[in-house]
């Protein structure tokens, strides 16, 4: 589906693929070995992991880290071993990327009170853990309103990777934006894939099932959705590729700007709901470098461009 304009809701900086790098620190304060424990989608997921690691790269480039590295996870079973390995390697700040790392971070933080932890999409787990959180319902609301306004079929869709708060917050904001459009314009655009009353919706069961992502995308199109918001990390690429093939729907990119992490899909992606993952990770690393690390959560909003 071709659209005549591109409207970007952006709260984050660029996300580029990177490998481990080491440079001398440019600042004279605390030297830091920053280690990033990824979720299962990998460093090149064009979404969550990639954008978070970009924050570590930014910190390295600006001298707030003396070295950075990451550890990929093939499954949930890798979370704890990856963090344990980082501790044995004397990492001074360990950043866990994703809600699902909570148990592993909680255990490691309790056993190692002198090690600092950043927890992306996390929650408070002690004095040595900073949660890095985001009010992504804010920009999702705007995009929901936009999708409703642009829909030709009167139906828009969404799906998530897992039914966890950091996924459903996007879907809830999106659906509320559609509802607000209906209220303001006396319309009845339907949302497929999320129900704001029952808090139930469509989920893949993970963030790396391309087969199910394709099936879900096709199903939403068959039900009439001409806008699809995939809140499932890199699975948005599967949805966008299908949209290019069928020409039945447009896609809303998540976590990063489509022009940075999926520009080949820009012709079917008129909007990106960007989460300031790089900014949140960078701010946490800088705070630790400056000797100001606390357990007070970082909260990214549209107002602070996080």
XYZ file of C-alpha atoms in Angstrom:
306
model
C 0.000 0.000 0.000
C 1.509 3.269 -1.097
C 1.101 6.310 1.114
C 1.639 9.873 0.027
C 3.600 10.950 3.048
C 5.874 9.701 5.780
C 5.187 10.686 9.365
C 7.797 9.724 11.936
C 7.125 9.658 15.684
C 10.696 9.472 16.974
C 11.987 9.258 20.537
C 15.360 7.670 19.829
C 18.662 7.951 18.011
C 20.044 5.641 15.298
C 20.690 1.917 15.620
C 23.592 0.442 13.635
C 25.060 -3.043 13.756
C 28.310 -3.168 15.735
C 30.796 -5.604 17.127
C 32.716 -5.464 20.383
C 35.122 -2.525 20.528
C 37.765 -1.276 22.946
C 39.161 2.269 23.172
C 40.775 4.371 25.894
C 38.351 6.382 28.016
C 38.320 10.066 27.151
C 37.165 11.152 30.593
C 39.097 10.931 33.830
C 36.400 9.492 36.083
C 35.541 5.836 36.716
C 36.821 3.329 34.176
C 34.056 1.002 33.161
C 33.879 -2.399 31.561
C 30.326 -2.455 30.248
C 28.829 -5.823 29.342
C 25.444 -6.211 27.650
C 23.405 -9.409 28.031
C 21.070 -9.666 25.048
C 17.678 -11.266 24.683
C 17.200 -14.139 22.228
C 16.642 -12.195 18.992
C 20.359 -11.476 18.497
C 22.482 -8.377 17.979
C 21.227 -7.855 14.412
C 17.512 -7.961 15.223
C 16.901 -4.506 13.697
C 15.047 -3.675 16.876
C 15.402 -4.170 20.617
C 18.851 -5.718 21.099
C 20.487 -3.750 18.327
C 19.143 -0.425 19.549
C 20.105 -1.110 23.163
C 23.676 -2.012 22.236
C 23.901 1.207 20.270
C 23.681 2.999 23.624
C 26.796 1.159 24.794
C 28.571 2.124 21.579
C 27.633 5.753 22.112
C 29.056 5.609 25.637
C 32.272 4.037 24.371
C 32.688 6.661 21.669
C 32.212 9.483 24.161
C 34.583 8.005 26.711
C 32.089 6.907 29.355
C 33.149 3.269 28.991
C 36.656 1.902 28.638
C 35.375 -1.235 26.897
C 32.087 -2.811 25.847
C 30.994 -6.275 24.834
C 27.787 -8.238 24.408
C 26.638 -11.819 24.868
C 23.863 -13.248 22.675
C 21.295 -15.689 24.037
C 20.045 -18.624 21.998
C 17.317 -19.339 24.553
C 16.112 -18.241 27.981
C 18.492 -20.792 29.484
C 21.432 -18.597 28.426
C 20.444 -15.536 30.464
C 21.926 -16.569 33.812
C 25.124 -18.152 32.401
C 25.816 -15.055 30.294
C 25.521 -12.793 33.326
C 27.605 -15.158 35.458
C 30.320 -15.089 32.802
C 30.275 -11.290 32.778
C 30.740 -11.240 36.540
C 33.708 -13.612 36.263
C 35.179 -11.277 33.643
C 35.012 -8.375 36.128
C 32.432 -6.321 34.235
C 31.689 -3.220 36.306
C 28.283 -2.522 34.741
C 26.092 -5.251 33.306
C 23.103 -4.237 31.180
C 20.376 -6.835 30.744
C 18.217 -6.257 27.678
C 14.622 -7.252 28.168
C 11.884 -8.048 30.649
C 12.615 -11.772 30.507
C 16.076 -11.370 32.056
C 14.494 -10.354 35.366
C 15.115 -13.564 37.298
C 18.725 -13.821 36.153
C 19.446 -10.185 37.020
C 17.716 -10.446 40.403
C 19.814 -13.443 41.438
C 23.083 -11.992 40.151
C 22.489 -8.559 41.684
C 21.714 -10.038 45.085
C 24.816 -12.245 45.017
C 27.077 -9.464 43.717
C 26.158 -6.200 45.481
C 29.300 -4.435 44.238
C 28.397 -4.939 40.575
C 26.076 -2.391 38.956
C 23.228 -3.509 36.717
C 21.057 -1.742 34.170
C 17.788 -3.515 33.373
C 16.116 -2.508 30.107
C 12.323 -2.824 30.379
C 12.862 -3.913 33.964
C 11.866 -2.968 37.483
C 13.496 -2.258 40.818
C 15.578 -5.180 42.080
C 17.794 -3.613 44.705
C 20.245 -0.794 45.301
C 22.622 -1.945 42.552
C 19.993 -2.239 39.805
C 18.655 0.629 37.688
C 15.494 -0.093 35.737
C 15.447 1.477 32.263
C 11.788 2.016 31.418
C 9.676 3.752 28.780
C 6.210 5.264 28.484
C 5.719 3.892 24.989
C 1.960 4.183 25.270
C 2.452 7.905 24.580
C 3.761 7.694 21.019
C 1.758 4.527 20.331
C -1.385 6.550 21.086
C -0.444 9.109 18.434
C 0.243 6.402 15.881
C -3.032 4.650 16.676
C -4.869 7.885 15.991
C -2.952 8.297 12.730
C -3.614 4.726 11.596
C -7.331 5.133 12.251
C -7.371 8.374 10.286
C -5.539 6.830 7.320
C -7.342 3.474 7.253
C -9.426 2.838 4.144
C -11.019 -0.345 5.464
C -12.020 0.854 8.914
C -9.893 -1.873 10.513
C -6.358 -1.736 11.895
C -4.380 -4.527 13.516
C -1.637 -5.315 15.982
C 0.121 -8.332 17.448
C 2.782 -8.906 20.073
C 5.665 -11.252 20.700
C 4.733 -12.175 24.274
C 1.951 -10.944 26.534
C 4.203 -9.045 28.918
C 3.778 -5.449 30.126
C 6.566 -4.031 27.965
C 4.789 -5.352 24.856
C 1.174 -4.705 25.773
C 1.896 -1.078 26.710
C 2.449 -0.394 22.983
C -0.715 -2.238 21.996
C -2.803 -0.522 24.659
C -1.588 2.928 23.625
C -2.248 2.127 19.964
C -5.792 0.931 20.635
C -6.499 3.942 22.837
C -5.352 6.211 20.020
C -7.816 4.540 17.675
C -10.569 4.906 20.267
C -9.785 8.605 20.644
C -9.988 9.078 16.879
C -13.379 7.367 16.879
C -14.560 9.638 19.695
C -13.312 12.836 18.068
C -14.494 12.016 14.543
C -17.603 9.965 15.330
C -16.138 6.951 13.532
C -15.973 3.235 14.305
C -12.524 2.045 13.259
C -11.924 -1.423 14.709
C -8.734 -2.699 16.329
C -7.846 -6.322 15.624
C -5.346 -8.066 17.878
C -5.863 -6.223 21.169
C -8.880 -5.646 23.406
C -8.503 -2.785 25.873
C -11.334 -4.069 28.078
C -10.297 -7.712 28.472
C -6.560 -7.011 28.041
C -6.279 -9.935 25.645
C -4.870 -10.085 22.152
C -2.813 -11.842 19.507
C 0.700 -13.034 20.415
C 3.344 -15.145 18.709
C 4.678 -16.777 21.851
C 8.139 -15.304 21.276
C 10.183 -12.868 19.225
C 11.778 -15.094 16.602
C 9.017 -17.183 14.993
C 8.944 -15.905 11.424
C 6.430 -18.552 10.340
C 3.883 -17.500 12.930
C 4.599 -13.817 12.276
C 3.794 -14.332 8.601
C 0.650 -16.323 9.382
C -0.515 -13.629 11.794
C 0.176 -10.844 9.297
C -1.764 -12.618 6.562
C -4.632 -13.335 8.954
C -4.902 -9.679 9.962
C -4.979 -8.644 6.297
C -7.640 -11.254 5.543
C -9.753 -9.820 8.364
C -9.490 -6.398 6.728
C -6.689 -4.629 8.583
C -4.863 -2.196 6.322
C -2.463 -1.039 9.068
C -0.527 -3.555 11.176
C 1.518 -2.746 14.287
C 3.832 -5.696 15.089
C 5.218 -5.365 18.629
C 7.520 -8.342 18.284
C 11.031 -7.072 17.675
C 12.519 -8.211 14.386
C 9.300 -9.963 13.345
C 8.158 -6.600 12.003
C 10.416 -7.293 9.014
C 8.371 -10.402 8.214
C 5.175 -8.364 8.368
C 6.642 -5.622 6.184
C 7.908 -8.108 3.588
C 4.416 -9.587 3.409
C 2.916 -6.107 3.005
C 5.261 -5.422 0.110
C 4.142 -8.661 -1.513
C 0.388 -8.345 -0.999
C 0.078 -4.548 -1.178
C -2.860 -4.880 1.217
C -1.465 -3.190 4.315
C 0.963 -0.669 5.742
C 3.222 -1.441 8.702
C 4.071 0.532 11.824
C 7.750 -0.009 12.721
C 8.636 -0.460 16.389
C 11.587 0.397 18.672
C 13.752 2.179 16.066
C 13.384 4.328 12.961
C 12.642 2.223 9.906
C 15.198 4.195 7.885
C 17.902 3.089 10.316
C 17.020 -0.559 10.807
C 14.812 -1.551 7.883
C 14.942 1.025 5.110
C 14.156 -1.648 2.509
C 10.654 -1.655 3.991
C 10.175 2.116 4.037
C 7.741 2.057 1.119
C 5.182 0.189 3.258
C 6.093 1.796 6.577
C 4.738 5.343 6.923
C 5.479 5.626 10.643
C 7.924 4.401 13.296
C 7.136 4.195 17.017
C 10.613 4.734 18.385
C 11.720 3.706 21.853
C 14.787 5.487 23.217
C 16.690 2.308 23.974
C 20.078 3.730 23.067
C 19.402 6.852 25.116
C 18.377 4.903 28.201
C 21.392 2.599 28.092
C 23.732 5.517 27.408
C 22.308 7.547 30.315
C 22.779 4.606 32.684
C 26.390 4.060 31.610
C 27.201 7.757 31.914
C 25.627 7.949 35.363
C 27.768 5.050 36.567
C 30.876 6.564 34.984
C 30.260 9.878 36.730
C 29.864 8.193 40.112
C 26.164 9.081 40.280
C 24.620 5.644 39.788
C 21.417 5.076 41.773
C 18.568 2.592 41.717
C 16.122 5.315 40.671
C 14.561 4.204 37.403
C 15.305 5.890 34.104
C 11.948 6.741 32.530
C 11.913 7.546 28.827
C 9.075 9.762 27.613
C 8.244 11.853 24.580
C 9.117 14.940 26.623
C 12.706 13.845 27.323
C 13.118 12.173 23.919
C 13.796 8.894 25.672
